[in-house]
CSV table of C-alpha atoms and ligand atoms in Angstrom, one decimal:
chain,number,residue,atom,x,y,z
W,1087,UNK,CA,-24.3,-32.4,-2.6
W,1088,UNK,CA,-26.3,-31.6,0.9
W,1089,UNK,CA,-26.4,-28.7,2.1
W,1090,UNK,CA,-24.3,-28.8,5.2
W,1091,UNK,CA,-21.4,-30.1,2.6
W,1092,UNK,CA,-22.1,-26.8,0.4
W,1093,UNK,CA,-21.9,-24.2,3.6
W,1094,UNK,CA,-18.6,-25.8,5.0
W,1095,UNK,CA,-17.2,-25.5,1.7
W,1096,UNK,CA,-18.5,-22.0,1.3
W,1097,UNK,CA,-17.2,-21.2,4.7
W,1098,UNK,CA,-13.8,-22.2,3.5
W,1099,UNK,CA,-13.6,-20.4,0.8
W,1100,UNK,CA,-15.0,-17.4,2.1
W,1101,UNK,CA,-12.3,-17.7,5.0
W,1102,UNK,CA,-9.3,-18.2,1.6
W,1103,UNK,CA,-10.9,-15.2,0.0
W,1104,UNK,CA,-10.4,-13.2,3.3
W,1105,UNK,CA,-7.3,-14.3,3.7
W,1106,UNK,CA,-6.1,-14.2,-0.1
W,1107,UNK,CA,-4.0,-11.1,0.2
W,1108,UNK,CA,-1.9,-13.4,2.6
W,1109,UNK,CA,-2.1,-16.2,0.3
W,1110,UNK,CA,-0.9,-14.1,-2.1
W,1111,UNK,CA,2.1,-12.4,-0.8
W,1112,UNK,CA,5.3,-13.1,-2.1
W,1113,UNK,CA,7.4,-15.6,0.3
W,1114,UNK,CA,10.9,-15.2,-0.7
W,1115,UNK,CA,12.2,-12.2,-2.5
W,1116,UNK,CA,12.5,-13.7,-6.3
W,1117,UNK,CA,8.8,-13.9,-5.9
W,1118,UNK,CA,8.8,-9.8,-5.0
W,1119,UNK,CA,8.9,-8.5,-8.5
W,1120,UNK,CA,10.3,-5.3,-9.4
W,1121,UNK,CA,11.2,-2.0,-6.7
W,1122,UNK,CA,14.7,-3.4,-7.6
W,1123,UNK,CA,16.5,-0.2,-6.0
W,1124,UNK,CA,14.8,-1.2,-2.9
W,1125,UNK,CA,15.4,-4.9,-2.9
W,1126,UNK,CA,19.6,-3.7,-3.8
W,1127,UNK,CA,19.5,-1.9,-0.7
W,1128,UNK,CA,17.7,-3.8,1.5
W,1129,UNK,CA,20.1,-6.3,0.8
W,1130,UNK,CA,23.2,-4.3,1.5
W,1131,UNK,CA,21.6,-3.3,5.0
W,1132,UNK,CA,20.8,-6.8,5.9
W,1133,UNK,CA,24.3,-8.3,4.9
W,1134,UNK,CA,26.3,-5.7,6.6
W,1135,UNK,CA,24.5,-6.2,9.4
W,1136,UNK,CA,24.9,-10.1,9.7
W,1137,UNK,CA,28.5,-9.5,8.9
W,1138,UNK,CA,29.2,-7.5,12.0
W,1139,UNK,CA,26.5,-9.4,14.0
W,1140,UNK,CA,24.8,-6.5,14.5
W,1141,UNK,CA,21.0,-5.8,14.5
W,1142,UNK,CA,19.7,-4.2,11.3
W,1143,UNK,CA,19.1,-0.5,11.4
W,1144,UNK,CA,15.7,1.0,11.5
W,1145,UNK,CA,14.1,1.5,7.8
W,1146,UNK,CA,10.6,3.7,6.6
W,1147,UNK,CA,8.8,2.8,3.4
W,1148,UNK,CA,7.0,5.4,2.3
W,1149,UNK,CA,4.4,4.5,-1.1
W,1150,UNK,CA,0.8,4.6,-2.0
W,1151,UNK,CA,-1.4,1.8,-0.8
W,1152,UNK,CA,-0.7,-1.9,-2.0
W,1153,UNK,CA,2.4,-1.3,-3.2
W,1154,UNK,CA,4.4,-3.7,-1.3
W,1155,UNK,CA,5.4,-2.1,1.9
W,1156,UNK,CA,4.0,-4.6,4.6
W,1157,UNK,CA,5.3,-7.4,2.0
W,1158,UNK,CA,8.5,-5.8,2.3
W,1159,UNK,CA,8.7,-5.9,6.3
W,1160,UNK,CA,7.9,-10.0,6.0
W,1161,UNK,CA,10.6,-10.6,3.7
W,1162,UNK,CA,13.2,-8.7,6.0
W,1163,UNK,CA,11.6,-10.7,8.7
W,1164,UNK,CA,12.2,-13.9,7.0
W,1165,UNK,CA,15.6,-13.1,5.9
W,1166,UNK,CA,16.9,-12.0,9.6
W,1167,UNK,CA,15.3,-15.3,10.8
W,1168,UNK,CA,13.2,-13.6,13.5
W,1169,UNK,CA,10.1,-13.0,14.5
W,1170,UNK,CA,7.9,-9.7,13.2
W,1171,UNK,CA,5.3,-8.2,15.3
W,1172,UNK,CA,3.2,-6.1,13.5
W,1173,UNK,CA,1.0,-2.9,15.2
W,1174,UNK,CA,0.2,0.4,13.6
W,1175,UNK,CA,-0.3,4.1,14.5
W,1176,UNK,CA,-4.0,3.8,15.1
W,1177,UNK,CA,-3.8,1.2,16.9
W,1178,UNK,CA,-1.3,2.5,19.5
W,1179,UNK,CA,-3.5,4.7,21.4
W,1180,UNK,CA,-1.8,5.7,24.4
W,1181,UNK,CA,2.2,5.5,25.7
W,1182,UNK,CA,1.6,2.2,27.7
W,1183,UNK,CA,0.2,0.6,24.5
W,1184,UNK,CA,4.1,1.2,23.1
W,1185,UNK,CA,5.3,0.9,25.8
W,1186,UNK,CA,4.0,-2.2,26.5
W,1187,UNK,CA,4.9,-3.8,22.8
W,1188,UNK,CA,8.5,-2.7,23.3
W,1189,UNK,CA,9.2,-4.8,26.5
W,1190,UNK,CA,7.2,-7.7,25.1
W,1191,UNK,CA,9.6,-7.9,22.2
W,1192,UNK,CA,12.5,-10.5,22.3
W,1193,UNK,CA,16.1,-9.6,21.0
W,1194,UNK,CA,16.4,-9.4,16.9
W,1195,UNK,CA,12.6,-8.9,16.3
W,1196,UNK,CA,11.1,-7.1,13.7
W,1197,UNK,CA,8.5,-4.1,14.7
W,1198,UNK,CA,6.2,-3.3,11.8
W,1199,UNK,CA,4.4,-0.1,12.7
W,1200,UNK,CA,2.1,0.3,9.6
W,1201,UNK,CA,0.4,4.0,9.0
W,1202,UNK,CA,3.3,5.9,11.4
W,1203,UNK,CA,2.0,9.1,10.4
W,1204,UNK,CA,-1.1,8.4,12.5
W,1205,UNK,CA,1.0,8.0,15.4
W,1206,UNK,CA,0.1,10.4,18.5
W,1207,UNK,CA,3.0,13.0,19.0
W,1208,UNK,CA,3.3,12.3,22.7
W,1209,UNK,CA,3.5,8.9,21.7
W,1210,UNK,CA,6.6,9.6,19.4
W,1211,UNK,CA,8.3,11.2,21.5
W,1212,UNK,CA,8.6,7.6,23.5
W,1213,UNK,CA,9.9,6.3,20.6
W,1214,UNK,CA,12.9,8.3,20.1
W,1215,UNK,CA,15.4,7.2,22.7
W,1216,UNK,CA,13.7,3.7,21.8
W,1217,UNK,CA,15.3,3.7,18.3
W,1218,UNK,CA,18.3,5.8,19.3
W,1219,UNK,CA,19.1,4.0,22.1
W,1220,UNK,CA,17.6,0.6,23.1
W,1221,UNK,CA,15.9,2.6,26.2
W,1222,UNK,CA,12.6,3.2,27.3
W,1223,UNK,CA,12.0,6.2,29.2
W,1224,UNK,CA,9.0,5.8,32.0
W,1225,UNK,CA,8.0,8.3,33.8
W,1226,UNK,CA,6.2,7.3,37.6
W,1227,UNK,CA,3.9,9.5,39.1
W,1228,UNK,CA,2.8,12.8,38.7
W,1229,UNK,CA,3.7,16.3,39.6
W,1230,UNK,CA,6.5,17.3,41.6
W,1231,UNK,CA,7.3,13.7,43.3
W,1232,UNK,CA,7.2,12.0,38.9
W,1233,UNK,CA,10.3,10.2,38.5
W,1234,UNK,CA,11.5,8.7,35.3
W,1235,UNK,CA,13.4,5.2,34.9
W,1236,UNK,CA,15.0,4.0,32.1
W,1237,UNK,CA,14.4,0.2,30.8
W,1238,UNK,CA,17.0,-1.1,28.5
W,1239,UNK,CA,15.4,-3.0,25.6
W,1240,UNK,CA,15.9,-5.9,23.8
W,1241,UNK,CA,18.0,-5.1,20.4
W,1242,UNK,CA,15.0,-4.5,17.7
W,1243,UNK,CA,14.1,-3.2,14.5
W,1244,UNK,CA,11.6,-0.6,13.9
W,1245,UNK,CA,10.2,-1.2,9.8
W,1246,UNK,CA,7.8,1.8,9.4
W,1247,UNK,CA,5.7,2.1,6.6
W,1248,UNK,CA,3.2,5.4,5.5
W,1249,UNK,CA,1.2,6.6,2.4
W,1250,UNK,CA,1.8,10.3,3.5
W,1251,UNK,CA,5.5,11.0,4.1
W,1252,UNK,CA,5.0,14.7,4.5
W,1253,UNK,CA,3.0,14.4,7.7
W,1254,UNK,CA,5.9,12.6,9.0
W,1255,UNK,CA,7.9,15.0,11.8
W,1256,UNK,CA,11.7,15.5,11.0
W,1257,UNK,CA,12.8,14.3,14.1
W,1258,UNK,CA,11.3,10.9,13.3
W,1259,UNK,CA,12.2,10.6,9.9
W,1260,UNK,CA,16.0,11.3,10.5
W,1261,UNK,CA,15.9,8.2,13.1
W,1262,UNK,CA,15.5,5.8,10.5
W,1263,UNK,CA,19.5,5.6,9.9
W,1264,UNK,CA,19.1,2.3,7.8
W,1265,UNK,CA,17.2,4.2,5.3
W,1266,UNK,CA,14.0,6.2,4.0
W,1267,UNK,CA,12.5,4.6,0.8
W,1268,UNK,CA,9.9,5.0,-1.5
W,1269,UNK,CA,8.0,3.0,-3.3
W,1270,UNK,CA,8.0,3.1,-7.2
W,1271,UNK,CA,4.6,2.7,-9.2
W,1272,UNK,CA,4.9,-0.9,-11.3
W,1273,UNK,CA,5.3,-1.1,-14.6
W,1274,UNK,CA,2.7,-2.9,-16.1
W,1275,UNK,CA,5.1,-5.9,-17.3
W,1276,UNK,CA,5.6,-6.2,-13.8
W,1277,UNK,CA,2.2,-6.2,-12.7
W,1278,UNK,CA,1.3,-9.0,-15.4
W,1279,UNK,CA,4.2,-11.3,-13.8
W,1280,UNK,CA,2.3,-10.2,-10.9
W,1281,UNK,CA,-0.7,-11.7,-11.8
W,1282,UNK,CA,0.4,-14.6,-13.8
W,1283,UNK,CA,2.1,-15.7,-10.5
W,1284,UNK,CA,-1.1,-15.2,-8.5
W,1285,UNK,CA,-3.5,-17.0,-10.7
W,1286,UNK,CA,-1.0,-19.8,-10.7
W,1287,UNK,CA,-1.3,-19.7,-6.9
W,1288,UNK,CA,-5.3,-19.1,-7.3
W,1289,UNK,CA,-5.8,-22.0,-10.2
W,1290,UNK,CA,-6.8,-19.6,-12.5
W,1291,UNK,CA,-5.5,-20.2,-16.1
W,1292,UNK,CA,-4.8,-17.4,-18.0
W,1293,UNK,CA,-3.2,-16.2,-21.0
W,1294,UNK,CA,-0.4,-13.4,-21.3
W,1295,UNK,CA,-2.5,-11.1,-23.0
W,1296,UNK,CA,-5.1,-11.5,-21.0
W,1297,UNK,CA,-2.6,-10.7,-17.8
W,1298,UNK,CA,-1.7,-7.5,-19.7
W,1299,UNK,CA,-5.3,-6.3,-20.2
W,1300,UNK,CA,-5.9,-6.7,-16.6
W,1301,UNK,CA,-2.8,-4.8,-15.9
W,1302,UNK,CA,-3.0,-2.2,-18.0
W,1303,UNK,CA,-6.1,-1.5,-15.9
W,1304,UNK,CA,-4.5,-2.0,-11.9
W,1305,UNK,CA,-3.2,1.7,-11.3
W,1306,UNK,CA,0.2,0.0,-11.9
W,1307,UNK,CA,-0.6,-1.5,-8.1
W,1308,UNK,CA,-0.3,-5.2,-6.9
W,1309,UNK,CA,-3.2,-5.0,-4.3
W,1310,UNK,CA,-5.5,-3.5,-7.0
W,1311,UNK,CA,-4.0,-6.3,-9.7
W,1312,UNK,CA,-4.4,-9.2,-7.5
W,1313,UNK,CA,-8.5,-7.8,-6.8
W,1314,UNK,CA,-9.2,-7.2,-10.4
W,1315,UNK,CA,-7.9,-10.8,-11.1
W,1316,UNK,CA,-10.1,-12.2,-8.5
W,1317,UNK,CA,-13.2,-10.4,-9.8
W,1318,UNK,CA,-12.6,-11.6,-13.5
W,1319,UNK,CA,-12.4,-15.2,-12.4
W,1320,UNK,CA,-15.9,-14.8,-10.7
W,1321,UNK,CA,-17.4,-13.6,-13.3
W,1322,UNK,CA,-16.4,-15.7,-15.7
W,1323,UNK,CA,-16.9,-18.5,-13.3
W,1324,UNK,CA,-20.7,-17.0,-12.9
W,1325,UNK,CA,-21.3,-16.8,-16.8
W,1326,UNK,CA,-19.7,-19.9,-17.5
W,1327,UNK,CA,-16.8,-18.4,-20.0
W,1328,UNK,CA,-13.2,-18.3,-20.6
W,1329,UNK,CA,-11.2,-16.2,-18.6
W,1330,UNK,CA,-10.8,-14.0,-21.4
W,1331,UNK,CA,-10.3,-10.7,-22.8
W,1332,UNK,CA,-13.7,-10.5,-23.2
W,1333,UNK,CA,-15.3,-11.0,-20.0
W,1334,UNK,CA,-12.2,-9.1,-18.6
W,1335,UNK,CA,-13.3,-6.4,-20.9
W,1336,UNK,CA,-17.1,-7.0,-18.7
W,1337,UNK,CA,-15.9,-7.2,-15.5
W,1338,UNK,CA,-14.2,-4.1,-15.4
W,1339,UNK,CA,-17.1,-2.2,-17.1
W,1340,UNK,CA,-18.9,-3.3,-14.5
W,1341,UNK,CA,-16.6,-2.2,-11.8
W,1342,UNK,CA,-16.8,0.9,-13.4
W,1343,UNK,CA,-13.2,1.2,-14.5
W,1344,UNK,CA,-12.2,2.6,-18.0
W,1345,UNK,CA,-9.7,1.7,-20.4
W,1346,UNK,CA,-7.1,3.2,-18.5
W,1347,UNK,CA,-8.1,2.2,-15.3
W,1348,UNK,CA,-9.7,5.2,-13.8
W,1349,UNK,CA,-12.6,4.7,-11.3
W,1350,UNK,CA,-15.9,6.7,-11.3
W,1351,UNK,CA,-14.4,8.5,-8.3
W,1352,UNK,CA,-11.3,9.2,-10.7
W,1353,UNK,CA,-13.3,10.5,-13.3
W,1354,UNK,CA,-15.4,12.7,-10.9
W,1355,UNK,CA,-12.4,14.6,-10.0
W,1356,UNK,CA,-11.4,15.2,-13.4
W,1357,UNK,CA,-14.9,16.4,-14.2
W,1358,UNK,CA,-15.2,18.3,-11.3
W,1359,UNK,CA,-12.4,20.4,-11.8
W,1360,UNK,CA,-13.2,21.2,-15.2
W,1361,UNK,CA,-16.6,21.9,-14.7
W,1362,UNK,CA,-16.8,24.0,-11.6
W,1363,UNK,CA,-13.3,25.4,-11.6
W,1364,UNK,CA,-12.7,25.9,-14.9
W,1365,UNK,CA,-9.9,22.9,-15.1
W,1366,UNK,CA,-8.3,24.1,-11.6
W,1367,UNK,CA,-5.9,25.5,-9.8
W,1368,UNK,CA,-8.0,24.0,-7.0
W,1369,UNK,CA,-7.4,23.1,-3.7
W,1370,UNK,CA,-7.6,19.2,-2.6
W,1371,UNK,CA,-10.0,20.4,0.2
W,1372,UNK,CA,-12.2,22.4,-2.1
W,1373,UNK,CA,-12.4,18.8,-4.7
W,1374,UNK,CA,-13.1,16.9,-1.3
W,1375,UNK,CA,-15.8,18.9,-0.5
W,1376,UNK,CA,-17.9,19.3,-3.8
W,1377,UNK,CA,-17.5,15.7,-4.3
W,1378,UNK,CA,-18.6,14.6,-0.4
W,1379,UNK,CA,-15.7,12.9,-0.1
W,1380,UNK,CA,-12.7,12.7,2.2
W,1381,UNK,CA,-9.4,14.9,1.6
W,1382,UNK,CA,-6.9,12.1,2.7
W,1383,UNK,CA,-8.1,9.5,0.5
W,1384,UNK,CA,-8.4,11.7,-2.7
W,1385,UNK,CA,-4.5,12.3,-1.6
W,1386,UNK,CA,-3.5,8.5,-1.0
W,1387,UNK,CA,-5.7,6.8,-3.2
W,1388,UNK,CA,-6.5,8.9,-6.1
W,1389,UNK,CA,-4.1,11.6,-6.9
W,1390,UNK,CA,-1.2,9.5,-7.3
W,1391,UNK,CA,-2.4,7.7,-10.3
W,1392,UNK,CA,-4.2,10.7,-12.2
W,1393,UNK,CA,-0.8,12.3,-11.6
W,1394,UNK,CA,1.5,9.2,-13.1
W,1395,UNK,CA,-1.0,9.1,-15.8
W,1396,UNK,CA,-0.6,13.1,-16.6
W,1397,UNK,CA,-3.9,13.4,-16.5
W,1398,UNK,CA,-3.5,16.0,-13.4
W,1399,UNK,CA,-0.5,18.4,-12.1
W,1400,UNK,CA,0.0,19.9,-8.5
W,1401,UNK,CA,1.0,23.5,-9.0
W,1402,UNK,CA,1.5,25.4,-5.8
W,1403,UNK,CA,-1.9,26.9,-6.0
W,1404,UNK,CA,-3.9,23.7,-6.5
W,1405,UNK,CA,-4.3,20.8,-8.9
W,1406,UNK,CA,-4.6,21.5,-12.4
W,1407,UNK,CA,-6.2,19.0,-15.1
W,1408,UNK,CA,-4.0,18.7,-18.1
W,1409,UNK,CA,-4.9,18.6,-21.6
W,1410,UNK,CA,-4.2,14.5,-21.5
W,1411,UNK,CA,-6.9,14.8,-18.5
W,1412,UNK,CA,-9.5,16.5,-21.2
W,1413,UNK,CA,-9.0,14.5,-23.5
W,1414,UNK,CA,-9.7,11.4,-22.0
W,1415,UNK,CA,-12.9,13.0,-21.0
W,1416,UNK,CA,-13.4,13.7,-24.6
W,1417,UNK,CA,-14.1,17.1,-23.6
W,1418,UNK,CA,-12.5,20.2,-25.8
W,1419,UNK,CA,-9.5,21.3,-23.9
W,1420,UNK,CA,-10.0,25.0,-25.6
W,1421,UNK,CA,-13.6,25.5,-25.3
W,1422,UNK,CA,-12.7,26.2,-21.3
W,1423,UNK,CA,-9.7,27.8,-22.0
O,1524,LIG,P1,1.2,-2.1,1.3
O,1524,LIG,O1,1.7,-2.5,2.7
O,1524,LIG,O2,2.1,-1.2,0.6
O,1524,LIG,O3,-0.2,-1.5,1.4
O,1524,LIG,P2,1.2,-4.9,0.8
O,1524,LIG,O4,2.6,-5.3,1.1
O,1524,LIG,O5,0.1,-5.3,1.8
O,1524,LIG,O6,1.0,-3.4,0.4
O,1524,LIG,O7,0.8,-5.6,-0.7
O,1524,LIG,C1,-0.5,-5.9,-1.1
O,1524,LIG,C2,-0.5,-7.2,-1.8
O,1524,LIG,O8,0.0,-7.0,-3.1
O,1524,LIG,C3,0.3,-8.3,-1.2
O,1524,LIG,O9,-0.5,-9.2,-0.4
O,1524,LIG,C4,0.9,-9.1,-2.4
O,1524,LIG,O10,0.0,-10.1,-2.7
O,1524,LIG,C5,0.9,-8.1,-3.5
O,1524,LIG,N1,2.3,-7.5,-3.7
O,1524,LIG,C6,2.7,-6.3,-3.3
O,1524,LIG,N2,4.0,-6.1,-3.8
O,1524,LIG,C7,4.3,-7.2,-4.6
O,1524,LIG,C8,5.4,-7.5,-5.4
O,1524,LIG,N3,6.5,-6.7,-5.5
O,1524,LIG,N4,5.4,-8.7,-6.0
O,1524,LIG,C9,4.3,-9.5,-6.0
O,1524,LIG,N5,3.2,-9.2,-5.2
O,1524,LIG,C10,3.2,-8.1,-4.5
């Protein structure tokens, strides 16, 4: 094959593999496994609502990342049968920005603001009577000759989603009248439907067990299932084997993640806390800090899952590693005591 030929190809699939977390969201909601309180309720909202030929009310999913939350808002999309427009706190840096995606919207859409904790308050506060409402405040001018007008807008949904509900202000929370939900860890069944369906999508031929064994080691999270897949198949691709439970077995060693799915970072906390605070209480910041790393993403990323596994507790003076958490370690849970 010339070369040209190989590079286009590569190209390609560099662009799928970019893409693959699109590729690989569910399109219809049989192919959303599990979180079936959510799905039940969801369902209720948007029937009711077609019913009475009203627009859906405004709903916050709250979860760790990769659970399903943006998935969620496309479905909802799909189902109302209008368009989504998707922004996210970061992004929306000053009031015009929001301003500006509000009016552009057209009646029925869908507004997915991802990461809504991150929203600026001033900003926030533009978004109340927006919700409430269907008006956009504007204010024209400054001092003592500022006048506001109010803009009626299209009928919208808001679909917020955040890993960290409690930065979340009251006011905003209590103006998602649809509903506040949360997003349940997967069981790992569900994950290895999860994966079965996506190496069907990706070609990848695999065996249940071997679906479990990767799921068993996924944080009991679809984003993190769907990559560990993905870096199994290359390297058994790249050393020419099965797609196995041995080379599933290599991959993941080489990732540097256990038997139970921890990461070195995962691990580092628990040693941390044993070693230089004597198995905790400890405060997140104080981890954060002897371990260079930053506070948030120990919270959103790593805390969750030691907790589900019981390997760590949050006790009002800090987190605490449990005896499950030193033995895991292998390291005597009295000897510290
Ligand atoms: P979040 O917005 O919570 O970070 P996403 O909705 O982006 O998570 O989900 C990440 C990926 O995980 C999706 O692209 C999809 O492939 C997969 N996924 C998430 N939830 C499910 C589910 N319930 N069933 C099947 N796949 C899922």
């Amino acid at each position: 094959m010339d070369s040209i030929k190989k590079t286009e190809i590569r190209k390609k699939n560099d662009k799928k593999e970019l893409f693959l977390d699109q590729t690989l969201r569910p399109n219809t909601w049989n192919e959303y496994i599990g979180q079936e309180n959510i799905k039940n309720n969801v369902f209720v909202l948007l029937e009711a609502a077609k019913e009475r030929g009203h627009q859906p009310e405004h709903i916050l999913f709250y979860g760790s990342p990769g659970l399903g939350k943006t998935t969620l808002a496309y479905l909802i999309s799909k189902e109302t049968g209008h368009q989504i427009k998707i922004t996210s706190g970061p992004a929306i840096e000053k009031v015009g920005d929001l301003a500006s995606i509000l009016t552009n919207l057209s009646p029925g859409d869908i507004l997915f603001i991802d990461e809504i904790h991150r929203l600026n308050k001033n900003i926030e506060e533009i978004l109340y009577p927006a919700m409430e409402s269907g008006t956009l405040d504007i204010i024209i001018g400054k001092g003592p000759s500022a006048r506001t007008i109010q803009l009626e807008l299209p009928p919208f949904t808001l679909i917020a989603a955040t890993t960290r509900i409690s930065m979340l202000s009251a006011p905003l929370r209590s103006r998602f009248s649809g509903g506040v939900f949360r997003l349940e860890f997967y069981s790992n069944e569900e994950i290895k439907d999860i994966i079965k369906r996506s190496a069907s999508i990706l070609d990848i031929e695999i065996k249940d067990e071997v679906a479990l064994e990767i799921a068993k080691r996924s944080r009991f999270t679809p984003r993190t299932a769907n990559f560990l897949l993905r870096r199994c198949r290359d390297f058994a691709q790249v050393s020419k084997k099965n797609l196995n439970e041995n080379t599933v077995n290599k991959t993941l060693t080489m990732l540097g993640i256990d038997d139970i799915g921890l990461s070195q970072l995962d691990r580092q906390i628990l040693e941390n806390i044993i070693e230089k605070f004597k198995g905790g209480p400890v405060g997140l910041g104080t981890i954060a800090m002897a371990l260079s790393e930053e506070a948030p993403t120990l919270e959103e990323v790593n805390e969750p899952y030691l907790i589900q596994l019981g390997l760590i507790e949050r006790t009002p003076r800090g987190r605490v590693v449990t005896e499950k958490g030193y033995q895991h370690l292998k390291i005597n849970y009295n000897k510290l005591l």
